XYZ file of C-alpha atoms in Angstrom:
682
model
C -85.795 113.245 172.480
C -82.727 115.294 173.427
C -79.607 114.594 171.387
C -76.048 115.606 172.225
C -73.636 116.813 169.532
C -70.018 117.898 169.435
C -67.864 119.626 166.829
C -64.279 118.996 167.994
C -61.224 120.576 166.336
C -57.571 119.943 167.242
C -54.626 121.068 165.088
C -50.939 120.287 165.584
C -49.477 120.901 162.129
C -49.931 124.340 160.575
C -48.741 125.416 157.138
C -47.444 128.814 158.279
C -46.900 128.385 162.031
C -44.664 126.247 164.205
C -46.403 123.001 165.149
C -48.168 122.441 168.435
C -47.564 119.298 170.467
C -50.851 118.306 172.055
C -53.765 120.144 170.410
C -54.524 116.993 168.442
C -54.499 114.905 171.628
C -56.765 117.441 173.333
C -59.381 116.901 170.630
C -59.024 113.131 170.540
C -59.211 112.806 174.328
C -62.345 114.948 174.537
C -63.993 112.882 171.808
C -62.991 109.692 173.641
C -64.483 110.962 176.900
C -67.738 112.158 175.340
C -68.251 108.891 173.430
C -66.799 106.229 175.722
C -67.689 107.712 179.110
C -70.389 110.348 178.736
C -72.350 108.243 176.248
C -72.469 110.530 173.201
C -73.461 108.789 169.978
C -70.169 108.312 168.028
C -71.883 109.664 164.925
C -72.725 112.835 166.826
C -69.068 113.708 167.566
C -67.504 115.306 164.489
C -63.702 115.400 164.691
C -61.552 117.736 162.607
C -57.854 117.096 163.144
C -54.570 116.382 161.412
C -54.479 112.815 162.727
C -51.961 110.462 161.183
C -53.259 107.570 159.135
C -52.435 104.970 161.792
C -54.842 106.295 164.415
C -57.822 104.455 162.999
C -60.071 107.456 163.607
C -62.399 108.892 160.984
C -61.628 112.577 160.781
C -61.799 115.529 158.421
C -58.851 117.834 157.723
C -59.115 120.862 160.032
C -59.470 123.437 157.272
C -61.576 126.566 157.429
C -63.828 125.231 154.702
C -64.537 121.971 156.550
C -65.114 123.729 159.861
C -67.616 126.133 158.296
C -69.368 123.344 156.387
C -69.762 121.105 159.425
C -71.010 123.910 161.665
C -73.431 125.069 158.975
C -74.780 121.548 158.528
C -75.195 121.024 162.275
C -76.993 124.322 162.804
C -79.306 124.216 159.787
C -79.955 120.525 159.144
C -79.239 118.439 162.234
C -79.739 120.072 165.614
C -83.247 120.318 167.026
C -84.608 122.509 169.855
C -83.422 121.282 173.279
C -80.406 119.481 171.759
C -76.965 120.204 173.235
C -73.995 121.259 171.076
C -70.330 121.354 172.118
C -67.977 123.451 169.962
C -64.368 122.730 170.977
C -61.277 124.210 169.313
C -57.686 123.488 170.341
C -55.081 125.288 168.285
C -53.863 128.760 167.447
C -55.922 131.911 167.826
C -55.000 135.439 166.795
C -56.216 138.998 167.426
C -55.967 141.522 164.585
C -57.631 144.893 163.954
C -59.837 144.509 167.011
C -61.132 141.075 165.998
C -60.470 137.577 167.340
C -59.790 134.754 164.880
C -59.486 130.982 165.057
C -56.714 129.695 162.802
C -57.415 126.562 160.721
C -54.475 124.538 159.453
C -54.010 126.615 156.262
C -54.280 129.992 158.012
C -51.585 132.571 157.274
C -51.041 135.062 160.152
C -49.992 137.640 157.557
C -53.417 137.328 155.900
C -55.582 136.469 158.853
C -58.643 138.337 157.551
C -58.638 136.148 154.443
C -57.510 132.808 155.927
C -58.727 132.868 159.553
C -62.202 132.254 160.938
C -63.608 135.298 162.765
C -64.942 134.320 166.171
C -67.762 136.786 165.533
C -68.832 134.641 162.565
C -68.894 131.585 164.849
C -71.063 133.253 167.478
C -73.433 134.820 164.939
C -73.975 131.459 163.281
C -74.676 129.748 166.599
C -77.051 132.502 167.696
C -78.926 133.026 164.431
C -78.984 129.598 162.790
C -78.849 127.047 165.603
C -82.392 126.167 166.753
C -81.150 125.235 170.243
C -79.674 127.588 172.820
C -78.034 124.723 174.760
C -74.525 125.540 173.618
C -71.019 125.090 175.055
C -68.142 126.892 173.318
C -64.672 125.844 174.546
C -61.599 127.514 173.023
C -58.105 126.345 174.020
C -56.291 128.985 171.985
C -53.442 131.516 172.230
C -51.073 128.592 172.391
C -47.561 130.007 171.915
C -45.772 133.128 173.067
C -42.987 132.518 170.542
C -45.207 131.924 167.521
C -47.707 134.743 168.097
C -46.074 137.292 170.347
C -47.946 140.306 171.653
C -51.381 138.776 171.254
C -54.356 139.734 173.418
C -56.910 137.378 171.939
C -60.101 136.818 173.881
C -61.486 140.296 174.525
C -63.879 140.259 171.581
C -64.867 136.652 172.268
C -65.875 137.579 175.816
C -67.952 140.510 174.603
C -69.704 138.376 172.002
C -70.448 135.620 174.515
C -72.049 138.124 176.896
C -74.008 139.877 174.134
C -75.337 136.654 172.628
C -75.832 134.801 175.920
C -73.661 131.856 174.825
C -71.599 129.960 177.461
C -67.898 130.370 176.744
C -64.800 128.761 178.279
C -61.523 130.401 177.219
C -58.236 128.774 178.146
C -56.627 131.974 179.418
C -57.073 135.677 179.967
C -56.224 138.184 177.189
C -52.497 138.769 177.341
C -51.765 135.306 178.777
C -50.838 132.152 176.892
C -52.194 128.613 177.007
C -49.441 126.236 177.986
C -48.720 122.660 176.980
C -46.585 120.269 178.989
C -45.103 116.879 178.333
C -45.909 115.875 181.896
C -49.618 115.568 181.100
C -49.380 115.383 177.279
C -52.179 117.926 176.980
C -52.721 121.626 177.148
C -53.140 122.473 180.831
C -56.623 123.893 180.234
C -57.915 120.794 178.425
C -56.266 118.546 181.008
C -58.218 120.347 183.731
C -61.397 120.229 181.644
C -61.203 116.455 181.244
C -60.180 115.978 184.858
C -63.119 118.026 186.104
C -65.701 116.052 184.173
C -64.178 112.591 184.551
C -63.007 112.626 188.187
C -64.816 115.516 189.880
C -68.363 115.116 188.580
C -68.517 118.585 186.999
C -71.629 117.916 184.939
C -73.103 121.432 184.874
C -71.670 124.619 183.418
C -71.388 126.369 186.767
C -69.532 123.470 188.416
C -67.183 123.079 185.479
C -66.475 126.823 185.397
C -65.650 126.906 189.108
C -63.385 123.872 188.830
C -61.469 125.339 185.879
C -61.110 128.671 187.693
C -59.318 126.964 190.577
C -57.550 124.097 188.854
C -55.897 125.686 185.786
C -53.801 128.223 187.773
C -52.824 125.398 190.135
C -51.596 123.261 187.245
C -49.631 126.126 185.709
C -47.900 126.706 189.040
C -47.239 123.015 189.594
C -45.631 122.615 186.167
C -43.580 125.809 186.482
C -45.420 127.688 183.763
C -46.436 131.366 183.773
C -49.791 131.991 185.377
C -52.711 130.812 183.266
C -56.190 131.824 184.387
C -59.173 130.694 182.316
C -62.143 132.859 181.356
C -65.567 131.353 182.044
C -68.746 133.111 180.959
C -71.950 131.360 181.971
C -75.284 133.198 181.588
C -77.344 132.941 184.808
C -80.103 131.000 183.065
C -77.548 128.422 181.862
C -75.575 127.834 185.062
C -77.284 124.485 185.683
C -77.151 123.307 182.073
C -75.740 119.764 181.998
C -72.828 119.317 179.592
C -73.282 115.531 179.354
C -76.359 113.310 178.981
C -78.212 112.603 182.251
C -77.446 108.913 181.823
C -73.726 109.706 182.220
C -74.334 110.379 185.902
C -74.388 106.630 186.422
C -70.657 106.453 185.649
C -69.418 109.858 186.799
C -68.813 111.033 190.377
C -71.322 113.770 191.229
C -70.849 116.515 193.821
C -73.495 117.280 196.416
C -74.421 120.563 194.715
C -74.975 118.691 191.487
C -77.336 116.385 193.340
C -79.471 119.341 194.455
C -80.188 120.480 190.913
C -80.259 117.061 189.293
C -83.980 116.529 188.884
C -84.503 120.073 187.626
C -81.838 119.630 184.959
C -83.076 116.193 183.938
C -86.495 117.654 183.206
C -84.938 120.620 181.381
C -83.176 118.220 179.046
C -86.325 116.255 178.305
C -85.721 113.110 180.351
C -88.072 112.056 183.112
C -86.641 111.606 186.574
C -88.016 108.088 186.676
C -86.046 107.105 183.580
C -82.764 108.716 184.604
C -80.325 107.218 187.147
C -80.617 108.486 190.706
C -77.585 110.378 191.961
C -77.802 108.728 195.359
C -77.344 105.364 193.656
C -74.406 106.280 191.452
C -72.184 103.304 190.726
C -68.434 103.547 191.010
C -66.981 104.373 187.572
C -64.214 102.491 185.873
C -61.205 103.992 184.141
C -61.601 104.708 180.454
C -59.230 105.355 177.634
C -57.574 108.524 178.893
C -57.677 108.461 182.692
C -55.960 105.824 184.704
C -57.145 106.379 188.268
C -60.651 105.303 189.190
C -62.731 108.097 190.762
C -63.469 107.838 194.475
C -66.838 108.203 196.257
C -68.774 111.451 196.129
C -67.540 114.265 198.405
C -69.509 117.114 199.900
C -68.145 120.230 198.206
C -66.049 121.427 195.313
C -63.254 122.615 197.584
C -62.975 119.212 199.219
C -62.942 117.629 195.773
C -60.107 119.930 194.785
C -58.156 118.828 197.839
C -58.935 115.226 196.973
C -57.765 115.626 193.394
C -54.444 116.954 194.598
C -53.934 113.577 196.228
C -55.610 111.329 193.658
C -55.122 112.883 190.215
C -52.662 111.135 187.901
C -51.213 114.599 187.221
C -49.951 114.813 190.822
C -48.737 111.260 191.498
C -45.153 112.331 190.988
C -45.575 115.342 193.247
C -46.353 113.086 196.193
C -43.242 111.033 195.515
C -41.224 114.248 195.309
C -42.591 115.468 198.674
C -41.777 112.118 200.247
C -38.192 112.350 198.992
C -37.804 115.916 200.266
C -39.198 114.861 203.660
C -36.592 112.108 203.964
C -33.866 114.548 202.897
C -34.988 117.050 205.550
C -34.717 114.375 208.269
C -31.217 113.437 207.119
C -30.119 117.077 207.145
C -31.450 117.580 210.666
C -29.613 114.489 211.915
C -26.398 115.771 210.337
C -26.977 119.099 212.075
C -27.362 117.396 215.430
C -24.151 115.432 214.920
C -22.305 118.552 213.854
C -23.612 120.537 216.797
C -22.590 117.927 219.371
C -19.278 116.884 217.866
C -16.147 118.310 219.536
C -14.501 118.478 216.144
C -16.775 121.358 215.245
C -16.901 123.104 218.658
C -15.413 126.602 218.216
C -14.688 126.826 221.972
C -13.540 123.378 223.102
C -13.518 122.693 226.835
C -10.134 122.052 228.447
C -9.154 118.442 228.581
C -9.358 117.032 232.085
C -6.274 115.489 233.672
C -6.829 111.787 234.111
C -5.275 111.996 237.508
C -7.805 114.453 238.685
C -11.024 113.158 240.082
C -13.349 115.107 237.943
C -16.944 114.248 237.663
C -17.981 115.139 234.167
C -21.124 117.117 233.690
C -23.842 115.137 232.039
C -24.268 115.935 228.352
C -27.826 116.740 227.384
C -29.146 114.485 224.725
C -30.531 116.061 221.582
C -34.153 116.870 222.284
C -36.631 114.836 220.333
C -38.240 117.918 218.876
C -34.937 118.757 217.200
C -35.486 115.806 214.893
C -39.206 115.731 214.617
C -39.882 119.437 214.180
C -38.795 119.577 210.495
C -41.042 116.584 209.834
C -43.967 118.623 211.117
C -43.029 121.425 208.729
C -42.837 119.041 205.764
C -45.171 116.166 206.616
C -45.037 113.068 204.536
C -48.378 112.730 202.816
C -50.322 109.552 203.291
C -49.666 107.148 200.439
C -52.501 107.109 197.958
C -53.699 103.943 196.268
C -51.793 103.113 193.153
C -53.729 103.926 189.964
C -55.008 101.017 187.982
C -52.975 100.341 184.842
C -54.204 101.865 181.642
C -55.510 99.184 179.377
C -57.688 100.928 176.819
C -56.363 100.665 173.303
C -57.338 104.265 172.618
C -54.209 105.356 174.461
C -52.150 104.131 171.561
C -53.559 106.933 169.448
C -52.287 109.522 171.914
C -48.659 108.491 171.861
C -46.202 110.672 169.935
C -44.887 108.936 166.859
C -41.502 109.179 165.231
C -43.035 111.777 162.925
C -43.948 114.235 165.658
C -41.403 113.237 168.308
C -38.656 115.432 166.909
C -40.876 118.480 167.357
C -40.892 118.100 171.168
C -38.461 120.516 172.861
C -36.268 119.053 175.588
C -34.121 120.973 178.041
C -30.922 119.885 179.690
C -32.838 119.750 182.945
C -34.763 116.792 181.583
C -31.500 114.951 181.055
C -30.705 115.250 184.741
C -33.786 113.423 185.917
C -36.753 114.947 187.739
C -36.481 118.714 187.844
C -38.672 121.753 188.450
C -40.076 121.734 184.935
C -41.468 118.226 185.113
C -43.009 116.213 187.885
C -41.515 112.967 186.640
C -38.836 111.833 184.181
C -40.383 112.495 180.797
C -39.799 110.055 177.973
C -41.449 109.790 174.598
C -44.054 107.059 174.593
C -42.988 103.832 172.934
C -44.250 100.325 172.751
C -41.331 99.072 174.850
C -40.916 101.038 178.056
C -38.613 98.399 179.556
C -35.584 99.822 177.745
C -33.503 102.559 179.308
C -33.148 105.933 177.599
C -29.602 104.998 176.595
C -30.780 101.708 175.074
C -33.510 103.497 173.154
C -30.998 106.034 171.877
C -28.757 103.165 170.763
C -31.663 101.595 168.895
C -32.615 104.912 167.264
C -29.044 105.457 166.034
C -28.926 101.946 164.578
C -32.133 102.727 162.675
C -30.759 106.132 161.573
C -33.468 107.982 163.494
C -30.976 110.544 164.684
C -33.443 113.204 165.819
C -35.194 110.617 167.992
C -31.825 109.514 169.332
C -31.021 113.060 170.461
C -34.317 113.187 172.333
C -33.537 109.969 174.196
C -29.983 111.104 174.933
C -31.359 114.273 176.529
C -32.956 111.997 179.124
C -29.952 109.868 180.010
C -29.024 110.546 183.671
C -25.666 112.201 184.206
C -24.394 109.113 186.004
C -24.877 107.054 182.831
C -23.266 109.570 180.459
C -20.146 107.530 179.900
C -18.167 106.686 176.769
C -21.080 105.008 174.980
C -23.215 108.058 175.639
C -20.589 110.345 174.123
C -20.232 108.075 171.091
C -23.977 107.926 170.524
C -24.286 111.682 170.979
C -21.581 112.257 168.372
C -23.251 109.894 165.907
C -26.688 111.438 166.451
C -25.420 115.003 166.081
C -23.465 114.059 162.992
C -26.485 112.266 161.564
C -28.746 115.261 162.141
C -26.160 117.564 160.555
C -25.868 115.289 157.529
C -29.650 115.105 157.247
C -29.803 118.896 157.344
C -27.322 119.091 154.476
C -29.110 116.406 152.459
C -32.475 118.046 152.995
C -31.132 121.455 152.005
C -29.805 120.032 148.742
C -33.097 118.230 148.190
C -35.081 121.434 148.708
C -32.797 123.291 146.303
C -33.344 120.556 143.720
C -37.100 120.818 144.177
C -36.990 124.604 143.808
C -35.110 124.308 140.512
C -38.186 122.664 138.955
C -40.479 125.634 139.551
C -39.889 126.989 136.040
C -40.504 123.681 134.299
C -43.193 123.596 131.606
C -43.777 119.879 132.084
C -46.476 118.953 134.574
C -44.925 115.531 135.084
C -41.623 117.115 136.145
C -43.473 119.291 138.642
C -45.226 116.210 140.005
C -41.901 114.420 140.427
C -40.586 117.436 142.326
C -43.601 117.323 144.651
C -42.978 113.628 145.302
C -39.360 114.451 146.146
C -40.417 117.216 148.549
C -42.768 114.810 150.306
C -39.842 112.625 151.333
C -39.158 115.158 154.098
C -41.045 114.095 157.214
C -42.522 116.464 159.821
C -39.846 117.562 162.236
C -36.957 117.120 159.791
C -34.796 120.097 158.753
C -36.376 122.188 155.977
C -39.712 120.382 156.252
C -41.723 123.592 156.141
C -39.698 124.919 153.216
C -40.572 121.711 151.386
C -44.257 122.164 152.216
C -44.145 125.717 150.893
C -42.518 124.491 147.689
C -45.227 121.848 147.291
C -47.781 124.660 147.306
C -45.756 126.659 144.751
C -45.338 123.620 142.509
C -49.050 122.894 142.714
C -49.797 126.482 141.680
C -47.425 126.052 138.745
C -49.196 122.868 137.635
C -52.546 124.641 137.517
C -50.932 127.555 135.699
C -49.665 125.154 133.030
C -53.127 123.634 132.746
C -54.651 127.076 132.172
C -52.076 127.809 129.497
C -52.881 124.584 127.656
C -56.604 125.324 127.729
C -56.222 128.661 125.921
C -56.285 126.939 122.502
C -59.928 125.957 123.207
C -59.795 122.733 121.210
C -60.643 119.247 122.367
C -56.968 118.115 122.476
C -56.021 121.324 124.325
C -58.718 120.806 126.949
C -57.720 117.162 127.339
C -54.109 118.170 127.949
C -55.244 120.808 130.448
C -57.337 118.243 132.324
C -54.402 115.830 132.445
C -52.276 118.545 134.051
C -54.948 119.739 136.490
C -55.468 116.177 137.695
C -51.898 116.312 139.012
C -52.723 119.024 141.577
C -52.393 117.236 144.956
C -55.609 116.686 146.875
C -54.027 117.897 150.124
C -53.608 121.423 148.754
C -56.739 122.550 150.527
C -57.250 125.899 148.815
C -56.000 124.939 145.341
C -57.441 121.468 144.814
C -61.105 122.615 144.652
C -60.084 125.247 142.071
C -58.412 122.562 139.968
C -61.508 120.362 140.189
C -63.699 123.257 139.080
C -61.405 123.822 136.099
C -61.560 120.132 135.210
C -65.358 120.162 135.329
C -65.464 123.259 133.143
C -63.086 121.831 130.574
C -64.918 118.517 130.483
C -68.150 120.376 129.764
C -66.500 122.414 127.033
C -65.186 119.238 125.415
C -68.753 117.965 125.430
C -69.979 121.234 123.900
C -67.411 121.047 121.106
C -68.484 117.517 120.324
C -72.121 118.657 120.228
C -71.198 121.333 117.702
C -69.388 118.758 115.575
C -72.326 116.347 115.759
C -74.749 119.092 114.738
C -72.659 119.982 111.703
C -72.515 116.330 110.660
C -76.319 116.056 110.670
C -76.798 118.607 107.874
C -77.407 117.455 104.305
C -77.480 120.208 101.649
C -80.988 120.942 100.269
C -82.698 118.990 103.081
C -84.501 121.538 105.293
C -85.357 118.928 107.931
C -81.652 118.145 108.556
C -80.993 121.821 109.307
C -83.859 121.764 111.776
C -82.461 118.563 113.373
C -79.022 120.178 113.682
C -80.574 123.162 115.455
C -82.245 120.769 117.920
C -78.884 119.113 118.635
C -77.467 122.521 119.607
C -79.919 122.690 122.504
C -77.628 120.367 124.512
C -75.042 123.118 124.871
C -75.044 124.843 128.268
C -75.628 128.579 127.810
C -73.012 129.309 130.537
C -70.117 128.313 128.290
C -68.519 130.118 125.290
C -69.732 127.435 122.867
C -73.273 128.717 123.461
C -72.414 131.836 121.429
C -71.262 129.675 118.531
C -74.436 127.603 118.855
C -76.640 130.717 118.602
C -74.772 131.897 115.529
C -75.132 128.494 113.847
C -78.838 128.283 114.713
C -79.437 131.694 113.136
C -77.445 130.764 110.042
C -79.164 127.411 109.607
C -82.598 129.019 110.085
C -81.744 131.375 107.223
C -80.718 128.337 105.161
C -84.126 126.689 105.848
C -85.919 129.844 104.641
C -83.712 129.921 101.519
C -84.672 126.297 100.736
C -88.373 127.194 101.187
C -88.106 130.194 98.834
C -86.310 128.079 96.229
C -89.168 125.569 96.314
C -91.793 128.349 96.010
C -89.981 129.775 93.009
C -90.434 126.394 91.346
C -94.155 126.460 92.108
C -93.807 123.791 94.824
C -95.762 125.867 97.341
C -96.797 123.002 99.594
C -93.189 121.901 100.010
C -92.168 125.518 100.531
C -94.747 125.885 103.310
C -93.503 122.679 104.989
C -89.938 123.973 104.908
C -90.885 127.417 106.259
C -92.674 125.802 109.184
C -89.305 124.311 110.301
C -87.785 127.726 111.077
C -87.422 127.894 114.940
C -89.451 130.529 116.732
C -86.509 131.979 118.650
C -84.549 132.966 115.519
C -84.372 136.294 113.722
C -85.872 134.976 110.467
C -88.896 133.342 112.079
C -91.171 136.368 111.509
C -90.018 136.631 107.871
C -90.686 132.918 107.345
C -94.226 133.341 108.766
C -94.956 136.203 106.372
C -93.733 134.196 103.382
C -95.678 131.146 104.589
C -98.978 133.110 104.747
C -98.384 134.513 101.237
C -97.727 131.052 99.815
C -100.859 129.680 101.475
C -102.949 132.223 99.526
C -101.528 131.169 96.186
């Protein structure tokens, strides 16, 4: 049986880079599509993302360690031959020293070789360890020209994909950047990817590659972004590989070319044609959690589908309204031109005024020809109105809405405040639960709740006509509130920094708690996060210092300190846990040594032998093992001394019994055997 798997990674918040806006939503939307529409088993879609706690999704932090662990487990323990594996990454990528890297959340661009994930490592693992060659690697990377300037990531990835024969979709060409836009609340590449599969029936690699090649540049142009052209590498033998289960064809629109290769691909994936749904009988799909417009009947070619999507896609609804408005404006301008042209007020050479007494027959005035009015309409035709999209009703959309935590990270321009402009196809507003309020009302509410950064965002969207006295007052309050917050946060960060030299772990923990009061998007948030890392390092340093005494109380104090290292310090927390395990074992070893010493009774050879047996519980990997060996050797010598004392008294049988207790792995064992044989002859 063919199974379908997906490892999906989306990262908004980075420790050393400016945050992204929609990488997290890219990952969540792809998972939603694969599970809710394409029919992937939810347990087969592994999501690594920095989702907030209120999303309700089960995710792993998108660290390098987790990504490597999950990929290793999938390739070596889970995936079987003929299975299909998606590997999707939405976040930052970086090129350094001729190598391409994916950047997990803890990655430091200054130390990319140590903290990044080489793309070569990813491809080698897929090629060498994965038992299936049905692979789809999708990388929506190179996300920001301002954060990672001068990058040409993608060249090595393309070479590796060709060399290893692994299908690869890259979001842009080397030297370009992947763009995000508030208009679609996705990266443009991922938006096109989802659109192609959900609405255009792109169920094979070749169809999806062709759709992305045409659609991504179109979206970048439509949203006034620099040109973005994806890279698609599909080995010839994989061009008809289906990226979704065959059963998904019952709910997805399928192009005619997909129909031609359907039965061949069904058999390739291990499903009989009789058991799979027939393309000719495809039912009309229903909207799911991310899309809002129901797909229309199957068309005859990809190009016609592209033309259809320009009319039907939710991404272009506003464009049609904009064209309609411009068409009306053109008609009005033409009418004004006709009036101006025929009005005597604007005639540069007015005709002489006829004398009323004269019998003058006026020349007939030619009416404005009809084509004068209608010709501009032919140049800018009003598109036929498309059916309104069905309202979104899936609860999963709630997880895609920006929260107050990430809202302040969204950049707004003054153009957005003036209504629809060239940067956006519709007035953009942060998603809220109450969309009935105006931007001004929402700004008023945000100010009353002291959410000043949010208030500034809403005020950016207030139309110029509404920017009256209340607007000015709210703007002043919001700006003042943000300035005050900046000052408060700066003082808070300075207070946190002053605790770095403390020798009390509890004081360091209190400082961490204080630093955590800064929310994402607030002034000095990243400085606070950096200080949390420094404070955590200091806590572990104190723990190491306490452990140097190598006594039970010292180890207990060290463990108490190490337990204060925060669990979200991805690189440090495992080190602290390893230290705790080591110190706990050493405490156990010290107690074993004490118990062994307490067993001994002077003159009783058997108690020395029992004490030596107790020492066997000490792990040889720890320093206490050296002490245990020394004690075992000493106590073996004591057993031999007791045996000799008994022989000197003529108690040879008791001497022999004592000598037999000397352990074989001790230095005096051979001497004890020699003495034992001599006593047996007496």
